[in-house]
Amino acid sequence: MAATLLLDGLLSVVHITDEGLSILEPLEVTRTHVVVKVLHLSSFGLIIDTLKRLLKWRIKGKILLFLRPPGREEQILDVFLLQNNVLEEEVVKHRCAVNIPISSDCELNIDHSYSVHCEPEGFFIQPESKTFDSRFGPNYYPTFLVSLTTSTERLVLKVKDQGGHVVWYCRVSLEDTRHELSQRNVPAESRVPAESRVPAESRVPAESRVPAESRVPAESRVPADQRLRSVRTELIQRVTLTVLNDLLDKLFESEVITESEMTSARAKPQHERAREVVDAVRRKGAAASRVLINALRELDPYLCRNLNLS
């Protein structure tokens, strides 16, 4: 490589004196040194090194996490280091895993090496380090793979640069993501109550399909729009993107929201999308709110139980 640079004239030395600047031809180039002839002491530098430093720049980046379905003893966490202008939807459509909502913004240097670290320690991470480059799309592959145990509920992830400095830090909870994965793996016919699969004209009103032992006495029953309002903030924060998109479909099919309302909601980020859906339905009254609650029971019974919407 050194000989090639010398023969091709790609390596020069700047000679700086009180009289000005001149370019010297190297007499010899090795892997570690450049030999030049100067008549007296001076300050000089390698042009190629200066150019390399100029070509390395810091950009706005993002880090995305995806949890794969569990195996017998382990579960893989995919870690993506990406440029900030890569759309999350472009990465999601190539994955069979579930995206974990996190604070993803960071700063990354092109052509710098990065590594991932976990707390607690002991998880296998591969590769040990990876150089971040400026290429992206059309397919996206994980930068790092973290092998977790299936019993891991939470962990701390850190990304460090080649100097050992932490450039990104996040506490990650896996409980909700595992629940979403388990819901995906349940056959559709097992998730939808049998009575919902009969022809529409034969269906019994939703409130009549609740088992008698689960029904709230009439005197203590709260209107659905008020129940929705009481859990509004927590519902917006906890509903997953997958459930939220399915919920939009069900509300549109039930004619609770219009096509323009559905399109407007889908154009917003996850939490803003959830806020718009909940508030739009709640403002339409108890009947519309009841449809949302019943649809949420089907899509995410675990969340409904936690919010006392069962």
PDB file of C-alpha atoms in Angstrom:
ATOM      1  CA  MET A   1       0.000   0.000   0.000  1.00  0.00           C
ATOM      2  CA  ALA A   2       2.803   2.389   0.929  1.00  0.00           C
ATOM      3  CA  ALA A   3       4.719   1.571  -2.241  1.00  0.00           C
ATOM      4  CA  THR A   4       1.571   2.087  -4.319  1.00  0.00           C
ATOM      5  CA  LEU A   5       1.005   5.548  -2.829  1.00  0.00           C
ATOM      6  CA  LEU A   6       4.602   6.523  -3.627  1.00  0.00           C
ATOM      7  CA  LEU A   7       4.518   5.208  -7.203  1.00  0.00           C
ATOM      8  CA  ASP A   8       1.153   6.770  -7.952  1.00  0.00           C
ATOM      9  CA  GLY A   9       2.179  10.141  -6.529  1.00  0.00           C
ATOM     10  CA  LEU A  10      -0.690  10.092  -4.031  1.00  0.00           C
ATOM     11  CA  LEU A  11       1.408  10.995  -0.981  1.00  0.00           C
ATOM     12  CA  SER A  12       3.176  14.341  -0.553  1.00  0.00           C
ATOM     13  CA  VAL A  13       4.749  16.206   2.336  1.00  0.00           C
ATOM     14  CA  VAL A  14       4.156  19.879   3.140  1.00  0.00           C
ATOM     15  CA  HIS A  15       7.359  21.725   4.111  1.00  0.00           C
ATOM     16  CA  ILE A  16       6.645  24.949   6.040  1.00  0.00           C
ATOM     17  CA  THR A  17       9.392  27.504   6.699  1.00  0.00           C
ATOM     18  CA  ASP A  18       9.597  31.219   7.405  1.00  0.00           C
ATOM     19  CA  GLU A  19       9.897  31.742   3.669  1.00  0.00           C
ATOM     20  CA  GLY A  20       6.634  29.944   2.887  1.00  0.00           C
ATOM     21  CA  LEU A  21       5.308  26.525   1.957  1.00  0.00           C
ATOM     22  CA  SER A  22       6.684  23.911  -0.453  1.00  0.00           C
ATOM     23  CA  ILE A  23       5.848  20.351  -1.467  1.00  0.00           C
ATOM     24  CA  LEU A  24       8.548  17.690  -0.916  1.00  0.00           C
ATOM     25  CA  GLU A  25       8.799  14.365  -2.726  1.00  0.00           C
ATOM     26  CA  PRO A  26       9.161  11.437  -0.266  1.00  0.00           C
ATOM     27  CA  LEU A  27      12.431   9.527  -0.595  1.00  0.00           C
ATOM     28  CA  GLU A  28      10.991   6.406   1.042  1.00  0.00           C
ATOM     29  CA  VAL A  29       7.588   5.309   2.313  1.00  0.00           C
ATOM     30  CA  THR A  30       7.067   2.454   4.786  1.00  0.00           C
ATOM     31  CA  ARG A  31       3.931   1.327   6.645  1.00  0.00           C
ATOM     32  CA  THR A  32       4.755   3.652   9.542  1.00  0.00           C
ATOM     33  CA  HIS A  33       7.135   6.348   8.249  1.00  0.00           C
ATOM     34  CA  VAL A  34       7.792   8.772   5.418  1.00  0.00           C
ATOM     35  CA  VAL A  35      11.448   9.739   4.725  1.00  0.00           C
ATOM     36  CA  VAL A  36      12.114  13.213   3.277  1.00  0.00           C
ATOM     37  CA  LYS A  37      15.215  15.408   2.940  1.00  0.00           C
ATOM     38  CA  VAL A  38      15.176  18.841   4.598  1.00  0.00           C
ATOM     39  CA  LEU A  39      18.086  21.198   5.125  1.00  0.00           C
ATOM     40  CA  HIS A  40      17.038  22.361   8.591  1.00  0.00           C
ATOM     41  CA  LEU A  41      14.360  21.710  11.226  1.00  0.00           C
ATOM     42  CA  SER A  42      10.806  22.696  10.268  1.00  0.00           C
ATOM     43  CA  SER A  43       7.161  21.950  10.864  1.00  0.00           C
ATOM     44  CA  PHE A  44       5.576  19.673   8.264  1.00  0.00           C
ATOM     45  CA  GLY A  45       2.542  17.428   7.944  1.00  0.00           C
ATOM     46  CA  LEU A  46       1.149  14.772   5.707  1.00  0.00           C
ATOM     47  CA  ILE A  47      -1.488  16.104   3.313  1.00  0.00           C
ATOM     48  CA  ILE A  48      -3.242  12.748   3.129  1.00  0.00           C
ATOM     49  CA  ASP A  49      -3.759  12.667   6.916  1.00  0.00           C
ATOM     50  CA  THR A  50      -5.249  16.156   6.865  1.00  0.00           C
ATOM     51  CA  LEU A  51      -7.657  15.176   4.112  1.00  0.00           C
ATOM     52  CA  LYS A  52      -8.710  12.041   6.001  1.00  0.00           C
ATOM     53  CA  ARG A  53      -9.478  14.080   9.105  1.00  0.00           C
ATOM     54  CA  LEU A  54     -11.540  16.527   7.057  1.00  0.00           C
ATOM     55  CA  LEU A  55     -13.509  13.712   5.454  1.00  0.00           C
ATOM     56  CA  LYS A  56     -14.658  12.321   8.820  1.00  0.00           C
ATOM     57  CA  TRP A  57     -17.664  14.266  10.088  1.00  0.00           C
ATOM     58  CA  ARG A  58     -20.296  13.946  12.774  1.00  0.00           C
ATOM     59  CA  ILE A  59     -23.939  13.491  11.785  1.00  0.00           C
ATOM     60  CA  LYS A  60     -27.299  13.204  13.480  1.00  0.00           C
ATOM     61  CA  GLY A  61     -28.023   9.510  13.981  1.00  0.00           C
ATOM     62  CA  LYS A  62     -30.619   7.252  15.513  1.00  0.00           C
ATOM     63  CA  ILE A  63     -30.616   3.881  17.231  1.00  0.00           C
ATOM     64  CA  LEU A  64     -33.513   1.455  16.776  1.00  0.00           C
ATOM     65  CA  LEU A  65     -34.197  -1.703  18.775  1.00  0.00           C
ATOM     66  CA  PHE A  66     -36.198  -4.735  17.623  1.00  0.00           C
ATOM     67  CA  LEU A  67     -37.014  -7.786  19.733  1.00  0.00           C
ATOM     68  CA  ARG A  68     -37.309 -11.079  17.856  1.00  0.00           C
ATOM     69  CA  PRO A  69     -39.687 -13.904  18.854  1.00  0.00           C
ATOM     70  CA  PRO A  70     -38.129 -16.026  21.619  1.00  0.00           C
ATOM     71  CA  GLY A  71     -36.333 -19.316  21.009  1.00  0.00           C
ATOM     72  CA  ARG A  72     -36.127 -22.175  23.487  1.00  0.00           C
ATOM     73  CA  GLU A  73     -33.586 -20.498  25.756  1.00  0.00           C
ATOM     74  CA  GLU A  74     -32.647 -17.140  24.241  1.00  0.00           C
ATOM     75  CA  GLN A  75     -34.136 -14.129  22.499  1.00  0.00           C
ATOM     76  CA  ILE A  76     -32.316 -11.861  20.048  1.00  0.00           C
ATOM     77  CA  LEU A  77     -32.364  -8.076  20.371  1.00  0.00           C
ATOM     78  CA  ASP A  78     -31.474  -6.357  17.078  1.00  0.00           C
ATOM     79  CA  VAL A  79     -29.627  -3.039  17.427  1.00  0.00           C
ATOM     80  CA  PHE A  80     -29.545  -0.687  14.415  1.00  0.00           C
ATOM     81  CA  LEU A  81     -27.191   2.297  14.097  1.00  0.00           C
ATOM     82  CA  LEU A  82     -28.664   4.505  11.377  1.00  0.00           C
ATOM     83  CA  GLN A  83     -28.584   7.970   9.916  1.00  0.00           C
ATOM     84  CA  ASN A  84     -31.367  10.174  11.250  1.00  0.00           C
ATOM     85  CA  ASN A  85     -32.999  10.565   7.819  1.00  0.00           C
ATOM     86  CA  VAL A  86     -33.756   6.831   7.564  1.00  0.00           C
ATOM     87  CA  LEU A  87     -37.498   6.372   8.091  1.00  0.00           C
ATOM     88  CA  GLU A  88     -38.454   3.965  10.864  1.00  0.00           C
ATOM     89  CA  GLU A  89     -41.217   2.556   8.636  1.00  0.00           C
ATOM     90  CA  GLU A  90     -38.608   1.510   6.053  1.00  0.00           C
ATOM     91  CA  VAL A  91     -36.781  -0.566   8.664  1.00  0.00           C
ATOM     92  CA  VAL A  92     -39.964  -1.990  10.238  1.00  0.00           C
ATOM     93  CA  LYS A  93     -41.261  -3.454   6.975  1.00  0.00           C
ATOM     94  CA  HIS A  94     -38.161  -5.652   6.659  1.00  0.00           C
ATOM     95  CA  ARG A  95     -38.446  -7.095  10.188  1.00  0.00           C
ATOM     96  CA  CYS A  96     -40.463  -9.932  11.701  1.00  0.00           C
ATOM     97  CA  ALA A  97     -39.517  -8.547  15.122  1.00  0.00           C
ATOM     98  CA  VAL A  98     -41.281  -5.882  17.228  1.00  0.00           C
ATOM     99  CA  ASN A  99     -39.915  -2.365  17.504  1.00  0.00           C
ATOM    100  CA  ILE A 100     -39.212  -1.181  21.071  1.00  0.00           C
ATOM    101  CA  PRO A 101     -40.171   2.503  21.552  1.00  0.00           C
ATOM    102  CA  ILE A 102     -37.117   4.346  22.900  1.00  0.00           C
ATOM    103  CA  SER A 103     -35.394   7.721  22.768  1.00  0.00           C
ATOM    104  CA  SER A 104     -33.280   7.013  19.686  1.00  0.00           C
ATOM    105  CA  ASP A 105     -31.476  10.289  18.858  1.00  0.00           C
ATOM    106  CA  CYS A 106     -27.671  10.426  19.039  1.00  0.00           C
ATOM    107  CA  GLU A 107     -24.619  11.775  17.199  1.00  0.00           C
ATOM    108  CA  LEU A 108     -22.406   9.423  15.181  1.00  0.00           C
ATOM    109  CA  ASN A 109     -19.185   9.861  13.222  1.00  0.00           C
ATOM    110  CA  ILE A 110     -18.837   8.436   9.727  1.00  0.00           C
ATOM    111  CA  ASP A 111     -16.089   5.753   9.555  1.00  0.00           C
ATOM    112  CA  HIS A 112     -15.740   5.606  13.348  1.00  0.00           C
ATOM    113  CA  SER A 113     -15.991   2.315  15.213  1.00  0.00           C
ATOM    114  CA  TYR A 114     -18.764   1.689  17.776  1.00  0.00           C
ATOM    115  CA  SER A 115     -19.602  -1.042  20.271  1.00  0.00           C
ATOM    116  CA  VAL A 116     -22.655  -2.055  22.331  1.00  0.00           C
ATOM    117  CA  HIS A 117     -22.552  -2.789  26.077  1.00  0.00           C
ATOM    118  CA  CYS A 118     -25.216  -4.241  28.411  1.00  0.00           C
ATOM    119  CA  GLU A 119     -26.053  -4.055  32.094  1.00  0.00           C
ATOM    120  CA  PRO A 120     -26.344  -6.575  33.600  1.00  0.00           C
ATOM    121  CA  GLU A 121     -23.262  -7.991  31.910  1.00  0.00           C
ATOM    122  CA  GLY A 122     -22.939 -11.528  30.589  1.00  0.00           C
ATOM    123  CA  PHE A 123     -25.046 -11.311  27.430  1.00  0.00           C
ATOM    124  CA  PHE A 124     -23.350 -12.326  24.183  1.00  0.00           C
ATOM    125  CA  ILE A 125     -23.029  -9.374  21.767  1.00  0.00           C
ATOM    126  CA  GLN A 126     -21.823  -9.655  18.205  1.00  0.00           C
ATOM    127  CA  PRO A 127     -19.844  -8.209  16.575  1.00  0.00           C
ATOM    128  CA  GLU A 128     -17.617  -6.717  19.255  1.00  0.00           C
ATOM    129  CA  SER A 129     -17.403  -3.466  17.264  1.00  0.00           C
ATOM    130  CA  LYS A 130     -18.590  -2.128  13.913  1.00  0.00           C
ATOM    131  CA  THR A 131     -17.600   0.810  11.714  1.00  0.00           C
ATOM    132  CA  PHE A 132     -20.452   3.221  11.027  1.00  0.00           C
ATOM    133  CA  ASP A 133     -20.747   4.157   7.352  1.00  0.00           C
ATOM    134  CA  SER A 134     -22.968   6.467   5.313  1.00  0.00           C
ATOM    135  CA  ARG A 135     -24.684   3.798   3.199  1.00  0.00           C
ATOM    136  CA  PHE A 136     -28.354   2.933   3.767  1.00  0.00           C
ATOM    137  CA  GLY A 137     -31.241   1.049   2.120  1.00  0.00           C
ATOM    138  CA  PRO A 138     -33.000  -0.477   0.402  1.00  0.00           C
ATOM    139  CA  ASN A 139     -32.546  -3.382   2.875  1.00  0.00           C
ATOM    140  CA  TYR A 140     -31.579  -2.927   6.501  1.00  0.00           C
ATOM    141  CA  TYR A 141     -29.626  -5.412   8.605  1.00  0.00           C
ATOM    142  CA  PRO A 142     -28.869  -5.168  12.343  1.00  0.00           C
ATOM    143  CA  THR A 143     -25.584  -3.517  13.265  1.00  0.00           C
ATOM    144  CA  PHE A 144     -25.391  -5.585  16.459  1.00  0.00           C
ATOM    145  CA  LEU A 145     -27.124  -8.701  17.835  1.00  0.00           C
ATOM    146  CA  VAL A 146     -27.616  -9.075  21.600  1.00  0.00           C
ATOM    147  CA  SER A 147     -28.476 -12.583  22.822  1.00  0.00           C
ATOM    148  CA  LEU A 148     -30.778 -12.256  25.853  1.00  0.00           C
ATOM    149  CA  THR A 149     -32.273 -14.908  28.094  1.00  0.00           C
ATOM    150  CA  THR A 150     -36.035 -15.336  27.727  1.00  0.00           C
ATOM    151  CA  SER A 151     -36.459 -14.288  31.370  1.00  0.00           C
ATOM    152  CA  THR A 152     -34.790 -10.873  30.933  1.00  0.00           C
ATOM    153  CA  GLU A 153     -37.331  -8.170  31.793  1.00  0.00           C
ATOM    154  CA  ARG A 154     -35.226  -5.009  31.609  1.00  0.00           C
ATOM    155  CA  LEU A 155     -31.671  -3.947  30.826  1.00  0.00           C
ATOM    156  CA  VAL A 156     -29.480  -0.919  30.236  1.00  0.00           C
ATOM    157  CA  LEU A 157     -27.926  -0.509  26.787  1.00  0.00           C
ATOM    158  CA  LYS A 158     -24.957   1.720  25.989  1.00  0.00           C
ATOM    159  CA  VAL A 159     -23.268   2.525  22.690  1.00  0.00           C
ATOM    160  CA  LYS A 160     -19.632   3.605  22.960  1.00  0.00           C
ATOM    161  CA  ASP A 161     -17.341   5.144  20.354  1.00  0.00           C
ATOM    162  CA  GLN A 162     -13.829   3.952  19.558  1.00  0.00           C
ATOM    163  CA  GLY A 163     -12.460   6.116  22.362  1.00  0.00           C
ATOM    164  CA  GLY A 164     -14.687   4.415  24.943  1.00  0.00           C
ATOM    165  CA  HIS A 165     -17.026   7.402  25.359  1.00  0.00           C
ATOM    166  CA  VAL A 166     -20.765   6.735  25.765  1.00  0.00           C
ATOM    167  CA  VAL A 167     -22.675   8.301  22.829  1.00  0.00           C
ATOM    168  CA  TRP A 168     -26.090   6.794  23.640  1.00  0.00           C
ATOM    169  CA  TYR A 169     -27.659   5.352  26.807  1.00  0.00           C
ATOM    170  CA  CYS A 170     -31.098   3.854  27.399  1.00  0.00           C
ATOM    171  CA  ARG A 171     -33.028   1.826  29.976  1.00  0.00           C
ATOM    172  CA  VAL A 172     -35.046  -0.781  28.073  1.00  0.00           C
ATOM    173  CA  SER A 173     -38.138  -2.599  29.363  1.00  0.00           C
ATOM    174  CA  LEU A 174     -39.075  -5.773  27.473  1.00  0.00           C
ATOM    175  CA  GLU A 175     -42.359  -6.708  29.195  1.00  0.00           C
ATOM    176  CA  ASP A 176     -44.799  -4.903  26.871  1.00  0.00           C
ATOM    177  CA  THR A 177     -42.842  -5.870  23.752  1.00  0.00           C
ATOM    178  CA  ARG A 178     -42.879  -9.556  24.747  1.00  0.00           C
ATOM    179  CA  HIS A 179     -46.633  -9.318  25.272  1.00  0.00           C
ATOM    180  CA  GLU A 180     -47.074  -7.863  21.781  1.00  0.00           C
ATOM    181  CA  LEU A 181     -44.954 -10.677  20.331  1.00  0.00           C
ATOM    182  CA  SER A 182     -47.084 -13.280  22.103  1.00  0.00           C
ATOM    183  CA  GLN A 183     -50.250 -11.685  20.679  1.00  0.00           C
ATOM    184  CA  ARG A 184     -48.789 -11.849  17.174  1.00  0.00           C
ATOM    185  CA  ASN A 185     -48.100 -15.545  17.539  1.00  0.00           C
ATOM    186  CA  VAL A 186     -51.657 -16.430  18.608  1.00  0.00           C
ATOM    187  CA  PRO A 187     -53.770 -17.569  15.620  1.00  0.00           C
ATOM    188  CA  ALA A 188     -56.340 -14.962  14.586  1.00  0.00           C
ATOM    189  CA  GLU A 189     -59.260 -17.287  15.223  1.00  0.00           C
ATOM    190  CA  SER A 190     -58.097 -17.692  18.818  1.00  0.00           C
ATOM    191  CA  ARG A 191     -57.905 -13.955  19.426  1.00  0.00           C
ATOM    192  CA  VAL A 192     -61.317 -13.011  18.068  1.00  0.00           C
ATOM    193  CA  PRO A 193     -64.346 -14.166  20.109  1.00  0.00           C
ATOM    194  CA  ALA A 194     -66.462 -16.695  18.208  1.00  0.00           C
ATOM    195  CA  GLU A 195     -69.526 -14.485  18.294  1.00  0.00           C
ATOM    196  CA  SER A 196     -67.598 -11.808  16.359  1.00  0.00           C
ATOM    197  CA  ARG A 197     -67.187 -14.216  13.448  1.00  0.00           C
ATOM    198  CA  VAL A 198     -70.893 -14.660  12.689  1.00  0.00           C
ATOM    199  CA  PRO A 199     -72.553 -12.505   9.976  1.00  0.00           C
ATOM    200  CA  ALA A 200     -72.965  -8.873  10.992  1.00  0.00           C
ATOM    201  CA  GLU A 201     -76.744  -8.947  10.790  1.00  0.00           C
ATOM    202  CA  SER A 202     -76.836 -11.830  13.308  1.00  0.00           C
ATOM    203  CA  ARG A 203     -74.525 -10.321  15.879  1.00  0.00           C
ATOM    204  CA  VAL A 204     -75.650  -9.429  19.384  1.00  0.00           C
ATOM    205  CA  PRO A 205     -74.779  -5.875  20.555  1.00  0.00           C
ATOM    206  CA  ALA A 206     -71.266  -5.727  22.012  1.00  0.00           C
ATOM    207  CA  GLU A 207     -72.380  -4.902  25.550  1.00  0.00           C
ATOM    208  CA  SER A 208     -74.547  -8.034  25.608  1.00  0.00           C
ATOM    209  CA  ARG A 209     -71.603 -10.274  24.757  1.00  0.00           C
ATOM    210  CA  VAL A 210     -69.758  -9.616  28.012  1.00  0.00           C
ATOM    211  CA  PRO A 211     -69.906 -12.687  30.322  1.00  0.00           C
ATOM    212  CA  ALA A 212     -72.372 -12.142  33.147  1.00  0.00           C
ATOM    213  CA  GLU A 213     -69.775 -12.687  35.845  1.00  0.00           C
ATOM    214  CA  SER A 214     -67.635  -9.871  34.376  1.00  0.00           C
ATOM    215  CA  ARG A 215     -70.408  -7.308  34.103  1.00  0.00           C
ATOM    216  CA  VAL A 216     -70.445  -4.242  36.309  1.00  0.00           C
ATOM    217  CA  PRO A 217     -73.723  -3.717  38.196  1.00  0.00           C
ATOM    218  CA  ALA A 218     -75.957  -1.156  36.453  1.00  0.00           C
ATOM    219  CA  GLU A 219     -75.911   1.243  39.371  1.00  0.00           C
ATOM    220  CA  SER A 220     -72.095   1.531  39.299  1.00  0.00           C
ATOM    221  CA  ARG A 221     -71.660   1.441  35.520  1.00  0.00           C
ATOM    222  CA  VAL A 222     -69.787   4.485  34.188  1.00  0.00           C
ATOM    223  CA  PRO A 223     -70.466   5.786  30.641  1.00  0.00           C
ATOM    224  CA  ALA A 224     -67.826   4.582  28.168  1.00  0.00           C
ATOM    225  CA  ASP A 225     -66.636   8.065  27.204  1.00  0.00           C
ATOM    226  CA  GLN A 226     -65.999   8.882  30.856  1.00  0.00           C
ATOM    227  CA  ARG A 227     -64.121   5.597  31.357  1.00  0.00           C
ATOM    228  CA  LEU A 228     -62.001   6.418  28.314  1.00  0.00           C
ATOM    229  CA  ARG A 229     -61.265   9.877  29.676  1.00  0.00           C
ATOM    230  CA  SER A 230     -60.174   8.466  33.048  1.00  0.00           C
ATOM    231  CA  VAL A 231     -57.452   6.291  31.425  1.00  0.00           C
ATOM    232  CA  ARG A 232     -56.627   8.633  28.526  1.00  0.00           C
ATOM    233  CA  THR A 233     -53.035   9.512  29.449  1.00  0.00           C
ATOM    234  CA  GLU A 234     -51.962   5.965  30.311  1.00  0.00           C
ATOM    235  CA  LEU A 235     -53.654   4.513  27.231  1.00  0.00           C
ATOM    236  CA  ILE A 236     -51.847   6.983  24.954  1.00  0.00           C
ATOM    237  CA  GLN A 237     -48.488   6.096  26.509  1.00  0.00           C
ATOM    238  CA  ARG A 238     -48.920   2.306  26.578  1.00  0.00           C
ATOM    239  CA  VAL A 239     -50.781   1.276  23.422  1.00  0.00           C
ATOM    240  CA  THR A 240     -48.363  -0.238  20.896  1.00  0.00           C
ATOM    241  CA  LEU A 241     -48.036   0.918  17.299  1.00  0.00           C
ATOM    242  CA  THR A 242     -49.313  -2.403  15.925  1.00  0.00           C
ATOM    243  CA  VAL A 243     -52.420  -2.399  18.126  1.00  0.00           C
ATOM    244  CA  LEU A 244     -53.016   1.268  17.352  1.00  0.00           C
ATOM    245  CA  ASN A 245     -53.011   0.657  13.583  1.00  0.00           C
ATOM    246  CA  ASP A 246     -55.383  -2.323  13.939  1.00  0.00           C
ATOM    247  CA  LEU A 247     -57.611  -0.193  16.168  1.00  0.00           C
ATOM    248  CA  LEU A 248     -57.844   2.473  13.460  1.00  0.00           C
ATOM    249  CA  ASP A 249     -58.985  -0.176  10.973  1.00  0.00           C
ATOM    250  CA  LYS A 250     -61.694  -1.447  13.321  1.00  0.00           C
ATOM    251  CA  LEU A 251     -62.970   2.052  14.111  1.00  0.00           C
ATOM    252  CA  PHE A 252     -63.163   2.866  10.398  1.00  0.00           C
ATOM    253  CA  GLU A 253     -64.944  -0.428   9.599  1.00  0.00           C
ATOM    254  CA  SER A 254     -67.432   0.312  12.383  1.00  0.00           C
ATOM    255  CA  GLU A 255     -67.998   3.817  10.929  1.00  0.00           C
ATOM    256  CA  VAL A 256     -66.888   5.459  14.163  1.00  0.00           C
ATOM    257  CA  ILE A 257     -64.269   7.511  12.314  1.00  0.00           C
ATOM    258  CA  THR A 258     -64.172   8.731   8.723  1.00  0.00           C
ATOM    259  CA  GLU A 259     -61.546   7.888   6.145  1.00  0.00           C
ATOM    260  CA  SER A 260     -60.082  11.396   6.401  1.00  0.00           C
ATOM    261  CA  GLU A 261     -59.804  11.047  10.201  1.00  0.00           C
ATOM    262  CA  MET A 262     -58.054   7.689   9.780  1.00  0.00           C
ATOM    263  CA  THR A 263     -55.630   9.103   7.186  1.00  0.00           C
ATOM    264  CA  SER A 264     -54.879  12.141   9.345  1.00  0.00           C
ATOM    265  CA  ALA A 265     -54.096   9.957  12.376  1.00  0.00           C
ATOM    266  CA  ARG A 266     -51.818   7.591  10.429  1.00  0.00           C
ATOM    267  CA  ALA A 267     -49.666  10.522   9.313  1.00  0.00           C
ATOM    268  CA  LYS A 268     -48.680  11.359  12.909  1.00  0.00           C
ATOM    269  CA  PRO A 269     -46.002   9.830  15.193  1.00  0.00           C
ATOM    270  CA  GLN A 270     -47.106   7.040  17.538  1.00  0.00           C
ATOM    271  CA  HIS A 271     -48.087   8.995  20.674  1.00  0.00           C
ATOM    272  CA  GLU A 272     -49.644  11.850  18.689  1.00  0.00           C
ATOM    273  CA  ARG A 273     -51.564   9.251  16.663  1.00  0.00           C
ATOM    274  CA  ALA A 274     -52.888   7.609  19.838  1.00  0.00           C
ATOM    275  CA  ARG A 275     -53.874  10.996  21.313  1.00  0.00           C
ATOM    276  CA  GLU A 276     -55.782  11.992  18.176  1.00  0.00           C
ATOM    277  CA  VAL A 277     -57.669   8.670  17.998  1.00  0.00           C
ATOM    278  CA  VAL A 278     -58.657   8.598  21.679  1.00  0.00           C
ATOM    279  CA  ASP A 279     -59.777  12.228  21.746  1.00  0.00           C
ATOM    280  CA  ALA A 280     -61.674  12.028  18.447  1.00  0.00           C
ATOM    281  CA  VAL A 281     -63.637   8.960  19.560  1.00  0.00           C
ATOM    282  CA  ARG A 282     -64.236  10.266  23.089  1.00  0.00           C
ATOM    283  CA  ARG A 283     -65.753  13.466  21.708  1.00  0.00           C
ATOM    284  CA  LYS A 284     -68.233  11.414  19.658  1.00  0.00           C
ATOM    285  CA  GLY A 285     -69.881  10.158  22.863  1.00  0.00           C
ATOM    286  CA  ALA A 286     -70.483   6.988  24.860  1.00  0.00           C
ATOM    287  CA  ALA A 287     -71.534   4.767  21.933  1.00  0.00           C
ATOM    288  CA  ALA A 288     -68.393   5.498  19.912  1.00  0.00           C
ATOM    289  CA  SER A 289     -66.211   5.144  23.010  1.00  0.00           C
ATOM    290  CA  ARG A 290     -67.789   1.760  23.729  1.00  0.00           C
ATOM    291  CA  VAL A 291     -66.816   0.544  20.239  1.00  0.00           C
ATOM    292  CA  LEU A 292     -63.207   1.598  20.861  1.00  0.00           C
ATOM    293  CA  ILE A 293     -63.076  -0.152  24.240  1.00  0.00           C
ATOM    294  CA  ASN A 294     -64.566  -3.374  22.821  1.00  0.00           C
ATOM    295  CA  ALA A 295     -62.109  -3.338  19.910  1.00  0.00           C
ATOM    296  CA  LEU A 296     -59.212  -2.773  22.317  1.00  0.00           C
ATOM    297  CA  ARG A 297     -60.386  -5.754  24.401  1.00  0.00           C
ATOM    298  CA  GLU A 298     -59.984  -7.969  21.349  1.00  0.00           C
ATOM    299  CA  LEU A 299     -56.655  -6.530  20.227  1.00  0.00           C
ATOM    300  CA  ASP A 300     -54.919  -6.184  23.613  1.00  0.00           C
ATOM    301  CA  PRO A 301     -56.810  -7.794  26.528  1.00  0.00           C
ATOM    302  CA  TYR A 302     -53.695  -7.508  28.704  1.00  0.00           C
ATOM    303  CA  LEU A 303     -53.663  -3.704  28.408  1.00  0.00           C
ATOM    304  CA  CYS A 304     -57.432  -3.536  28.987  1.00  0.00           C
ATOM    305  CA  ARG A 305     -57.117  -5.495  32.220  1.00  0.00           C
ATOM    306  CA  ASN A 306     -54.361  -3.164  33.424  1.00  0.00           C
ATOM    307  CA  LEU A 307     -56.508  -0.125  32.615  1.00  0.00           C
ATOM    308  CA  ASN A 308     -59.655  -1.679  34.169  1.00  0.00           C
ATOM    309  CA  LEU A 309     -61.423  -1.572  30.822  1.00  0.00           C
ATOM    310  CA  SER A 310     -62.266  -5.298  30.824  1.00  0.00           C
TER     311      SER A 310
END
